[in-house]
mmCIF file with all atom_site columns, C-alpha atoms in Angstrom:
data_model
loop_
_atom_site.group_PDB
_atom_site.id
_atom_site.type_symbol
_atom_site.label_atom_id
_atom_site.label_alt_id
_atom_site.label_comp_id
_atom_site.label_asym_id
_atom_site.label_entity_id
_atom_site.label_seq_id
_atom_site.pdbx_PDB_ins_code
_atom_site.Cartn_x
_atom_site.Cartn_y
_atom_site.Cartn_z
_atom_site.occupancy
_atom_site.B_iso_or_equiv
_atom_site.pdbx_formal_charge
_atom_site.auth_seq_id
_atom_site.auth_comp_id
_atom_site.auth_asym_id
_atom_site.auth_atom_id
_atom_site.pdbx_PDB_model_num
ATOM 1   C CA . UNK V 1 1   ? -40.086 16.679 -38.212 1.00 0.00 ? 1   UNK V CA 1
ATOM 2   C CA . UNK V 1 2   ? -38.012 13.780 -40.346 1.00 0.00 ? 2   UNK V CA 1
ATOM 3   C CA . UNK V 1 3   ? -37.747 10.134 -39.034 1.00 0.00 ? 3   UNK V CA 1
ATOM 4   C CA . UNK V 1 4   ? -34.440 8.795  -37.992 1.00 0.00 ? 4   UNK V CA 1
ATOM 5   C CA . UNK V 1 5   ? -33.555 7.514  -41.607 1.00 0.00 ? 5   UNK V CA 1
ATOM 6   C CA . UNK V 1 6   ? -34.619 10.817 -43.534 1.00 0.00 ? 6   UNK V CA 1
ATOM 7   C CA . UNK V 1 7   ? -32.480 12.457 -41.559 1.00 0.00 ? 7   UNK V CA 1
ATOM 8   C CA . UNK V 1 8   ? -29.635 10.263 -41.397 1.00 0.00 ? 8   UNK V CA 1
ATOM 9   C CA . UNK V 1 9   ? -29.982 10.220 -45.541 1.00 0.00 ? 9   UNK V CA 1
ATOM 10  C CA . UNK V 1 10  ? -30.347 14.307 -45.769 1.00 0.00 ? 10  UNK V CA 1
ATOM 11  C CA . UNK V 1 11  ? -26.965 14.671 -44.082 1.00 0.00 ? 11  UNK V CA 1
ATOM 12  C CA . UNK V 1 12  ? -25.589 12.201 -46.230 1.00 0.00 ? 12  UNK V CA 1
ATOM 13  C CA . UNK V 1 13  ? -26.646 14.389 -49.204 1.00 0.00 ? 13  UNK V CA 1
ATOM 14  C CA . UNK V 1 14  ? -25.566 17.411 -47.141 1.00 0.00 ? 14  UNK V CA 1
ATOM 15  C CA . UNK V 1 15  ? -22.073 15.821 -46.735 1.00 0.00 ? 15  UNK V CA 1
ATOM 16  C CA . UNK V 1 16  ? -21.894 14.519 -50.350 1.00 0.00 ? 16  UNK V CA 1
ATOM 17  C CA . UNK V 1 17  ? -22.973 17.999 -52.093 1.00 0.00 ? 17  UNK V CA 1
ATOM 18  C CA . UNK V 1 18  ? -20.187 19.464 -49.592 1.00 0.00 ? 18  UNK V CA 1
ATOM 19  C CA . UNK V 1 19  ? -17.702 17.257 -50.935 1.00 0.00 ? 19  UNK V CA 1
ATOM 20  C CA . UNK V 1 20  ? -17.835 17.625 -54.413 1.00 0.00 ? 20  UNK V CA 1
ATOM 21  C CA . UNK V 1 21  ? -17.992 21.346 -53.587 1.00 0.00 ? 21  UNK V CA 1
ATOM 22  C CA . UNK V 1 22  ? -14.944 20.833 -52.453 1.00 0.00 ? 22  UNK V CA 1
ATOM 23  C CA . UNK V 1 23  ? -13.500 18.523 -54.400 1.00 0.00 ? 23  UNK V CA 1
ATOM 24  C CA . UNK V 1 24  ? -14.864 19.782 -57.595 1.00 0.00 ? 24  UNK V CA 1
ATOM 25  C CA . UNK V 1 25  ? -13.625 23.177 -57.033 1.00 0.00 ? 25  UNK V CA 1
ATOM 26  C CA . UNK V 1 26  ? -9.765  21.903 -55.355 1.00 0.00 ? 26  UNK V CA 1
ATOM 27  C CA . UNK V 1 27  ? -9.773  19.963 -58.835 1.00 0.00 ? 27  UNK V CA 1
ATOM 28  C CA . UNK V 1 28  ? -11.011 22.354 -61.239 1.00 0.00 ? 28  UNK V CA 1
ATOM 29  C CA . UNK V 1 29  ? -8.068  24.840 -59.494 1.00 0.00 ? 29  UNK V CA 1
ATOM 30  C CA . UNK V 1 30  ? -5.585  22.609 -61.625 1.00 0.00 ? 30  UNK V CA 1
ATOM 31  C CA . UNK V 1 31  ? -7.272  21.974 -64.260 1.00 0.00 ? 31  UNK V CA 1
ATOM 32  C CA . UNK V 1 32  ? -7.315  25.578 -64.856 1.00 0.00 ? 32  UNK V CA 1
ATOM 33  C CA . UNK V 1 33  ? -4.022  26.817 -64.337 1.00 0.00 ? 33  UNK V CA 1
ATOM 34  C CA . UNK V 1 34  ? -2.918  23.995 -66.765 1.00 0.00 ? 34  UNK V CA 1
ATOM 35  C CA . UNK V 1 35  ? -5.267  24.478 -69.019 1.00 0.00 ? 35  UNK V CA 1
ATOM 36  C CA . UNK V 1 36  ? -4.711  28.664 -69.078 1.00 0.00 ? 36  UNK V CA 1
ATOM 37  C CA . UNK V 1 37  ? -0.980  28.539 -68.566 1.00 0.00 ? 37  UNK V CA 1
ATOM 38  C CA . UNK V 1 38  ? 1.612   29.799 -65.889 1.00 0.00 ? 38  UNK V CA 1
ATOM 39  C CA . UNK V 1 39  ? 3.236   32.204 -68.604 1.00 0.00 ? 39  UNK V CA 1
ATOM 40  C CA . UNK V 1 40  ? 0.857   34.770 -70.398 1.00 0.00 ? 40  UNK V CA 1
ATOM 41  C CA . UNK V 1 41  ? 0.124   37.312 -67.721 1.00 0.00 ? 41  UNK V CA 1
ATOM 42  C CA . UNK V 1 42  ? -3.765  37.625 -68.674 1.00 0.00 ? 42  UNK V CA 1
ATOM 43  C CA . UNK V 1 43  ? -4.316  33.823 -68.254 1.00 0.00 ? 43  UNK V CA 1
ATOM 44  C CA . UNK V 1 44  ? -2.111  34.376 -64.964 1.00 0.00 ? 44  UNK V CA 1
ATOM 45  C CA . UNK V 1 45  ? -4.664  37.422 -63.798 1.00 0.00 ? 45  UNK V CA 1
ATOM 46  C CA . UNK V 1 46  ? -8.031  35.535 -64.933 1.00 0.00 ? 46  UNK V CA 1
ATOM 47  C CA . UNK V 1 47  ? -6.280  32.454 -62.966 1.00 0.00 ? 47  UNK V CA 1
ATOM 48  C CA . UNK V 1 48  ? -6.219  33.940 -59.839 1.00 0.00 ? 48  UNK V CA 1
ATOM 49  C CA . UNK V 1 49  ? -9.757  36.052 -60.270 1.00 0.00 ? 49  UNK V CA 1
ATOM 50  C CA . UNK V 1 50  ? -11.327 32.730 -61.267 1.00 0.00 ? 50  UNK V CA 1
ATOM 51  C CA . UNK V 1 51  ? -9.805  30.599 -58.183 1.00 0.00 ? 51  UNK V CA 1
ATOM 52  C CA . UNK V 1 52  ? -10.643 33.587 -55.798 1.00 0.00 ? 52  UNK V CA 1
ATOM 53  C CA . UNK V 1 53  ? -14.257 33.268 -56.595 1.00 0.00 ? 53  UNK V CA 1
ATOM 54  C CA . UNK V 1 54  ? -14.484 29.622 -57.227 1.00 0.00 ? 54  UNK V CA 1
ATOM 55  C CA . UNK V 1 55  ? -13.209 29.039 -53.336 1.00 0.00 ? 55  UNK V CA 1
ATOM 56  C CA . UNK V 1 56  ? -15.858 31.307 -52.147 1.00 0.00 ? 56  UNK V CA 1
ATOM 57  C CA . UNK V 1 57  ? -17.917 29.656 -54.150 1.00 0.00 ? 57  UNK V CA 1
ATOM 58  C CA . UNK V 1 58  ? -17.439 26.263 -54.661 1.00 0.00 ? 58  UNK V CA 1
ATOM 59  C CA . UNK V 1 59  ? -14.453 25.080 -51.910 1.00 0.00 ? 59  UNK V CA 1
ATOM 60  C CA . UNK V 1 60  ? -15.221 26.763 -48.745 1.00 0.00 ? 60  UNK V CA 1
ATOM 61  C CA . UNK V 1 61  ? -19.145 26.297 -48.758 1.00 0.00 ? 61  UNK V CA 1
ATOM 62  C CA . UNK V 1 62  ? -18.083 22.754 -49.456 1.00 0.00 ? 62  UNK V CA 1
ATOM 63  C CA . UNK V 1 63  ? -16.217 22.322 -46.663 1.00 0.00 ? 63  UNK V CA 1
ATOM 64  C CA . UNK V 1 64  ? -18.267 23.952 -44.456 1.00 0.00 ? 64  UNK V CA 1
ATOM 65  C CA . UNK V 1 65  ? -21.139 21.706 -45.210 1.00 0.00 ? 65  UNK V CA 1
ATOM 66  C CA . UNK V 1 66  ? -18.973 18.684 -45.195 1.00 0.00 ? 66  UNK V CA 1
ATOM 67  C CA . UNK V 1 67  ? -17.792 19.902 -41.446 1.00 0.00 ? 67  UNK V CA 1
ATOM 68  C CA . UNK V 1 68  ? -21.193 20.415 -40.666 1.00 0.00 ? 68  UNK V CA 1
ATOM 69  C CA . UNK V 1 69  ? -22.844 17.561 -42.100 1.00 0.00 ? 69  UNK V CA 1
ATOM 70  C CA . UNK V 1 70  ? -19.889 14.918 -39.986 1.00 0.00 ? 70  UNK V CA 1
ATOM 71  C CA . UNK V 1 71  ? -20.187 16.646 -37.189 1.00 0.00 ? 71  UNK V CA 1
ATOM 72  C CA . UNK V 1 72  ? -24.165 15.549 -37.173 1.00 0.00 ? 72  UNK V CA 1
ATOM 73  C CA . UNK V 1 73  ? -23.214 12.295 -38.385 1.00 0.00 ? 73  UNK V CA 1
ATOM 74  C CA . UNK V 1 74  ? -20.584 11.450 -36.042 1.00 0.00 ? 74  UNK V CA 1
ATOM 75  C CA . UNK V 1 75  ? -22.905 11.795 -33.161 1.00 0.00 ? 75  UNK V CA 1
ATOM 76  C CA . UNK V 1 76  ? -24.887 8.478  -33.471 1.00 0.00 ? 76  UNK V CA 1
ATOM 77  C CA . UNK V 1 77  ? -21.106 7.135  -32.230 1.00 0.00 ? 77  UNK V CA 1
ATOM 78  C CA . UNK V 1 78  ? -21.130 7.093  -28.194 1.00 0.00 ? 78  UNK V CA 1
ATOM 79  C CA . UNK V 1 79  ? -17.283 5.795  -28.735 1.00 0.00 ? 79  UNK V CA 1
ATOM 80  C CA . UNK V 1 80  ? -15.674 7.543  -31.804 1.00 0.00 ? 80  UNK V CA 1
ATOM 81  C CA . UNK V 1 81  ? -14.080 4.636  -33.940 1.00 0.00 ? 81  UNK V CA 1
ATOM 82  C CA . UNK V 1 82  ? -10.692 4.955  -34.906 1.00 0.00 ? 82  UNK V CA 1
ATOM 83  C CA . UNK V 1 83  ? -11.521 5.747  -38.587 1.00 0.00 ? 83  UNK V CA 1
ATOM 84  C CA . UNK V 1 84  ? -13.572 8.366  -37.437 1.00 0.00 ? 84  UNK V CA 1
ATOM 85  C CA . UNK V 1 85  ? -10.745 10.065 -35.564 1.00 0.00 ? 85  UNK V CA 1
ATOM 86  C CA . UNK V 1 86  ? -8.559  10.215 -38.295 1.00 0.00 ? 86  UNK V CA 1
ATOM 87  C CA . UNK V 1 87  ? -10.991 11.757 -40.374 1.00 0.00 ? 87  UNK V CA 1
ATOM 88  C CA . UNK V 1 88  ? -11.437 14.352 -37.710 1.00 0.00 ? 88  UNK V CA 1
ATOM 89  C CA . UNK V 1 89  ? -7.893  14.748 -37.733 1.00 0.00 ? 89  UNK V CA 1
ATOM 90  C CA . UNK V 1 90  ? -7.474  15.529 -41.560 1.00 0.00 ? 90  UNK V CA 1
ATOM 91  C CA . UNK V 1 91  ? -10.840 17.710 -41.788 1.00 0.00 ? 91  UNK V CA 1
ATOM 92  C CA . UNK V 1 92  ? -9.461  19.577 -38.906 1.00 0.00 ? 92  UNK V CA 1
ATOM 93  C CA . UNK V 1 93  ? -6.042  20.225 -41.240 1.00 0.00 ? 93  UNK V CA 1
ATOM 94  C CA . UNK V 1 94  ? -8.037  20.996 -44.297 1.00 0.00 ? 94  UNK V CA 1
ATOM 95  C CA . UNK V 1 95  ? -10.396 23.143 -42.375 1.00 0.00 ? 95  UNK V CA 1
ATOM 96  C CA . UNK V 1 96  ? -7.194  25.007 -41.017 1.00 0.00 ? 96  UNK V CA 1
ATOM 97  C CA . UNK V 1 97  ? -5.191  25.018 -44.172 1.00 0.00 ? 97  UNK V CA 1
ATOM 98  C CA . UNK V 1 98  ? -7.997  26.873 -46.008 1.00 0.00 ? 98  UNK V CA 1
ATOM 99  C CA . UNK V 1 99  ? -9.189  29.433 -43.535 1.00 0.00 ? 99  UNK V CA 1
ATOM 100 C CA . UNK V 1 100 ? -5.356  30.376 -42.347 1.00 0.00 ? 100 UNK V CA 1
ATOM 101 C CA . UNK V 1 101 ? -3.461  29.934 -45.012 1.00 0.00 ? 101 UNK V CA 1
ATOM 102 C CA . UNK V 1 102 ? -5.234  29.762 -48.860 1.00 0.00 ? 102 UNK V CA 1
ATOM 103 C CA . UNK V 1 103 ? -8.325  31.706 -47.943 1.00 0.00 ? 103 UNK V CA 1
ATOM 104 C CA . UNK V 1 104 ? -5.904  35.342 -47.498 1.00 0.00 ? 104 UNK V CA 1
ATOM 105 C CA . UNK V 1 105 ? -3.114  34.075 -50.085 1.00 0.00 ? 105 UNK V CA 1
ATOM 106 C CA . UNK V 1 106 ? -6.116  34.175 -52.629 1.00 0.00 ? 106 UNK V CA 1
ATOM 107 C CA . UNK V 1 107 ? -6.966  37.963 -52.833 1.00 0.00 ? 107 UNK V CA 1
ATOM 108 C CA . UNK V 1 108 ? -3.096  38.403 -52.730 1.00 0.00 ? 108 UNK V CA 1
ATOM 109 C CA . UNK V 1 109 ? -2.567  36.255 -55.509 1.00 0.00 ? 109 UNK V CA 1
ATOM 110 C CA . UNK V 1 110 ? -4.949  38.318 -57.780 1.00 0.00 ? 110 UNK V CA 1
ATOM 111 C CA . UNK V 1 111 ? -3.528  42.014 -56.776 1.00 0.00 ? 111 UNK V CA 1
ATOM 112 C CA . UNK V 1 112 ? -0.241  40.607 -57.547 1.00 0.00 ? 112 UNK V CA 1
ATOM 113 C CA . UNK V 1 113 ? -1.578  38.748 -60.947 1.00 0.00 ? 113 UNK V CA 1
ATOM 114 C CA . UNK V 1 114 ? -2.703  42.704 -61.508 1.00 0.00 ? 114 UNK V CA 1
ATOM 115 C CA . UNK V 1 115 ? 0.500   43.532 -60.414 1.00 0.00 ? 115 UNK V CA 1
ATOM 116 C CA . UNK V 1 116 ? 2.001   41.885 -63.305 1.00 0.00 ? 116 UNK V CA 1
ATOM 117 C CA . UNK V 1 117 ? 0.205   43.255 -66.300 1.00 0.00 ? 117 UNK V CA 1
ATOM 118 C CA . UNK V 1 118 ? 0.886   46.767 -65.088 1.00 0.00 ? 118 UNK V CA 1
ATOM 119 C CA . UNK V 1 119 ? 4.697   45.550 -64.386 1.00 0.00 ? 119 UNK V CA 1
ATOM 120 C CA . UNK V 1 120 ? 4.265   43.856 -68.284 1.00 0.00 ? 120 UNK V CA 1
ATOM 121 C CA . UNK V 1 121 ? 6.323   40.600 -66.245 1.00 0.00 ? 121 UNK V CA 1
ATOM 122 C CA . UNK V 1 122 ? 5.792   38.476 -63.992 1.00 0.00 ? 122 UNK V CA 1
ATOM 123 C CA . UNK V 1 123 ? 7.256   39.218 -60.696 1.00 0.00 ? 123 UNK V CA 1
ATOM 124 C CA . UNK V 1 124 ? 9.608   37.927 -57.909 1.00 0.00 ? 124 UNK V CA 1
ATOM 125 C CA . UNK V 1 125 ? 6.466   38.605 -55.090 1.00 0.00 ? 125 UNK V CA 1
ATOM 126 C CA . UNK V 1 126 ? 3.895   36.787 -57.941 1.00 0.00 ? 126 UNK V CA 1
ATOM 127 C CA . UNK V 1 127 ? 6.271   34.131 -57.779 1.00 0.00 ? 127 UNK V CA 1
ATOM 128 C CA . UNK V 1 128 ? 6.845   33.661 -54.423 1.00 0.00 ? 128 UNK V CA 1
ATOM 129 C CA . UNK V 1 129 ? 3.125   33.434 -53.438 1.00 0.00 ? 129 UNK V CA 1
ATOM 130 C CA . UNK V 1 130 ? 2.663   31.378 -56.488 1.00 0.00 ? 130 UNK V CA 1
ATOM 131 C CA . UNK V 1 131 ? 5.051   28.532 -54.446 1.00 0.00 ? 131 UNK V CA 1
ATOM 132 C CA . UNK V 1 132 ? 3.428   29.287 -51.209 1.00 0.00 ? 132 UNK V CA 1
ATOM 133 C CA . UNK V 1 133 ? 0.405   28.332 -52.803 1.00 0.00 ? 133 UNK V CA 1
ATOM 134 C CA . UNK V 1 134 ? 1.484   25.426 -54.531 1.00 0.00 ? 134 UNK V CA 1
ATOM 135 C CA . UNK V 1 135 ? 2.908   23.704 -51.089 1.00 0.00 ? 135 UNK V CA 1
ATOM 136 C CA . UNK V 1 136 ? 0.093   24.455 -49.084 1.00 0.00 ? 136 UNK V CA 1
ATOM 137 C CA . UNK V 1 137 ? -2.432  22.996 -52.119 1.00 0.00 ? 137 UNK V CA 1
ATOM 138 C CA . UNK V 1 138 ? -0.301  19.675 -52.188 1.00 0.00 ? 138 UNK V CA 1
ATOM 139 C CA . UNK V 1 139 ? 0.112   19.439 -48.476 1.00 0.00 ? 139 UNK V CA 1
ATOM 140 C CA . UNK V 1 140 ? -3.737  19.004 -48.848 1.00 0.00 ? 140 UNK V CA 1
ATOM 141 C CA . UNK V 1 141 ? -3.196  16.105 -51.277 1.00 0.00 ? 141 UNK V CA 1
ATOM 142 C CA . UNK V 1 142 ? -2.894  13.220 -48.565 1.00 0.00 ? 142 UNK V CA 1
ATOM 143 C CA . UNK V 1 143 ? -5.097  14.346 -46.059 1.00 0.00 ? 143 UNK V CA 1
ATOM 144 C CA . UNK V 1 144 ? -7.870  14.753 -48.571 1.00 0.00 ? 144 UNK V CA 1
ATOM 145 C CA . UNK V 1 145 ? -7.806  11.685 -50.086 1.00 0.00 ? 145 UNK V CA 1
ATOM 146 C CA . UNK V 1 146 ? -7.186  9.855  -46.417 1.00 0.00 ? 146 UNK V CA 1
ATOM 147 C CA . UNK V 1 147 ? -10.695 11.828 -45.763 1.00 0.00 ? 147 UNK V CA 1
ATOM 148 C CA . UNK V 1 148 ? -12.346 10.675 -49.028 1.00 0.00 ? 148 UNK V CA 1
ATOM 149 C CA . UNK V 1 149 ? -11.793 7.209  -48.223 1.00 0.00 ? 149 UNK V CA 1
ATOM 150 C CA . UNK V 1 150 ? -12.585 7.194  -44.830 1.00 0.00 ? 150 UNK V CA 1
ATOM 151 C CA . UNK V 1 151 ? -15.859 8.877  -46.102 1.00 0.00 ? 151 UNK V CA 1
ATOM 152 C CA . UNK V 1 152 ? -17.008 5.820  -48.216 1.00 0.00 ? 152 UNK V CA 1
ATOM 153 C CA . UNK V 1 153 ? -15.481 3.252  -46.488 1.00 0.00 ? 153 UNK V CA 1
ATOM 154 C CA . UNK V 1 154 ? -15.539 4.843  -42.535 1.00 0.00 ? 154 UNK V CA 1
ATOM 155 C CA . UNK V 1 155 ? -19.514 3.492  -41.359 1.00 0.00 ? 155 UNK V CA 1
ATOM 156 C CA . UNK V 1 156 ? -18.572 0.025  -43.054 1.00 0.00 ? 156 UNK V CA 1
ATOM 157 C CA . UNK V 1 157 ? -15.469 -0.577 -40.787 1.00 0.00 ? 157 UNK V CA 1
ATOM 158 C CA . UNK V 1 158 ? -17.774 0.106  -37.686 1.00 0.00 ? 158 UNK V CA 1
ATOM 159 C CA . UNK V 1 159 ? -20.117 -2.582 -38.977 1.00 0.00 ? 159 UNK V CA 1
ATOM 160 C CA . UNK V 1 160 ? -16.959 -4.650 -39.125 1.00 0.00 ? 160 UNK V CA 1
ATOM 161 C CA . UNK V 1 161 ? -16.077 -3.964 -35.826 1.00 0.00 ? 161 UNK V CA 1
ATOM 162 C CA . UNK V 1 162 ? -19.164 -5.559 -33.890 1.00 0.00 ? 162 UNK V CA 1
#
């Protein structure tokens, strides 16, 4: 249907919507809670409501495409480089940090931000989640940014390599 280089450049948009799906909606996760606060317990509720839906909507479409989208990619390599392994590796981490571990703590995180307006404070379980969260967001930090690079710089290095 597509020649060999339409395809190879509709992945690459595939891939590069995917990750700034991603991206776009891990960022704009911080931006809000800092820009709607940590102590008012309405910001706290419309917090969680708004990163619930922005992760179905924005983060994991994202990464599924970006999966997708490498996975296609990746199979013009007969040998996988190096590079290419290690962005496996991190994808693979991502990929399991948000379907294990963020995807259930998000619907949590809003019946307990709920929780707290009925309690009129914010509470011990709130908080508890809230630093669950917060480590398993910034155990992302490396591994994402190790995957971004590898992303612009990854099919360069294989040129290198011959």
């Amino acid at each position: 249907m597509f020649n060999k280089n339409t395809q190879q450049k509709l992945v690459r948009l595939i891939y590069l919507v995917g990750i700034i799906m991603y991206v776009g909606g891990i960022l704009s996760h911080i931006v809000i809670s800092n820009v709607l606060g940590t102590t008012d317990l309405y910001a706290i509720y419309y917090t969680a409501v708004y990163k619930e839906e922005s992760a179905y909507i924005l983060i994991l479409p994202g990464l599924v495409l970006k999966l997708v989208a490498t996975l296609i990619e990746s199979q013009e390599y007969i040998t996988k480089p190096l590079w290419l392994k290690v962005k496996y590796a991190c994808m693979a981490f991502l990929t399991i940090n948000a379907f294990v571990f963020l995807v259930p703590m998000m619907p949590e995180m809003t019946e307990l931000a709920a929780q707290n307006i009925e309690l009129g404070a914010i509470s011990s379980a709130y908080k508890n989640s809230a630093a669950k969260e917060m480590i398993v967001g910034i155990s992302n930090a490396l591994p994402l940014l190790i995957m971004v690079i590898l992303s612009a710089v990854g099919g360069k290095l294989s040129k290198l390599e011959h």
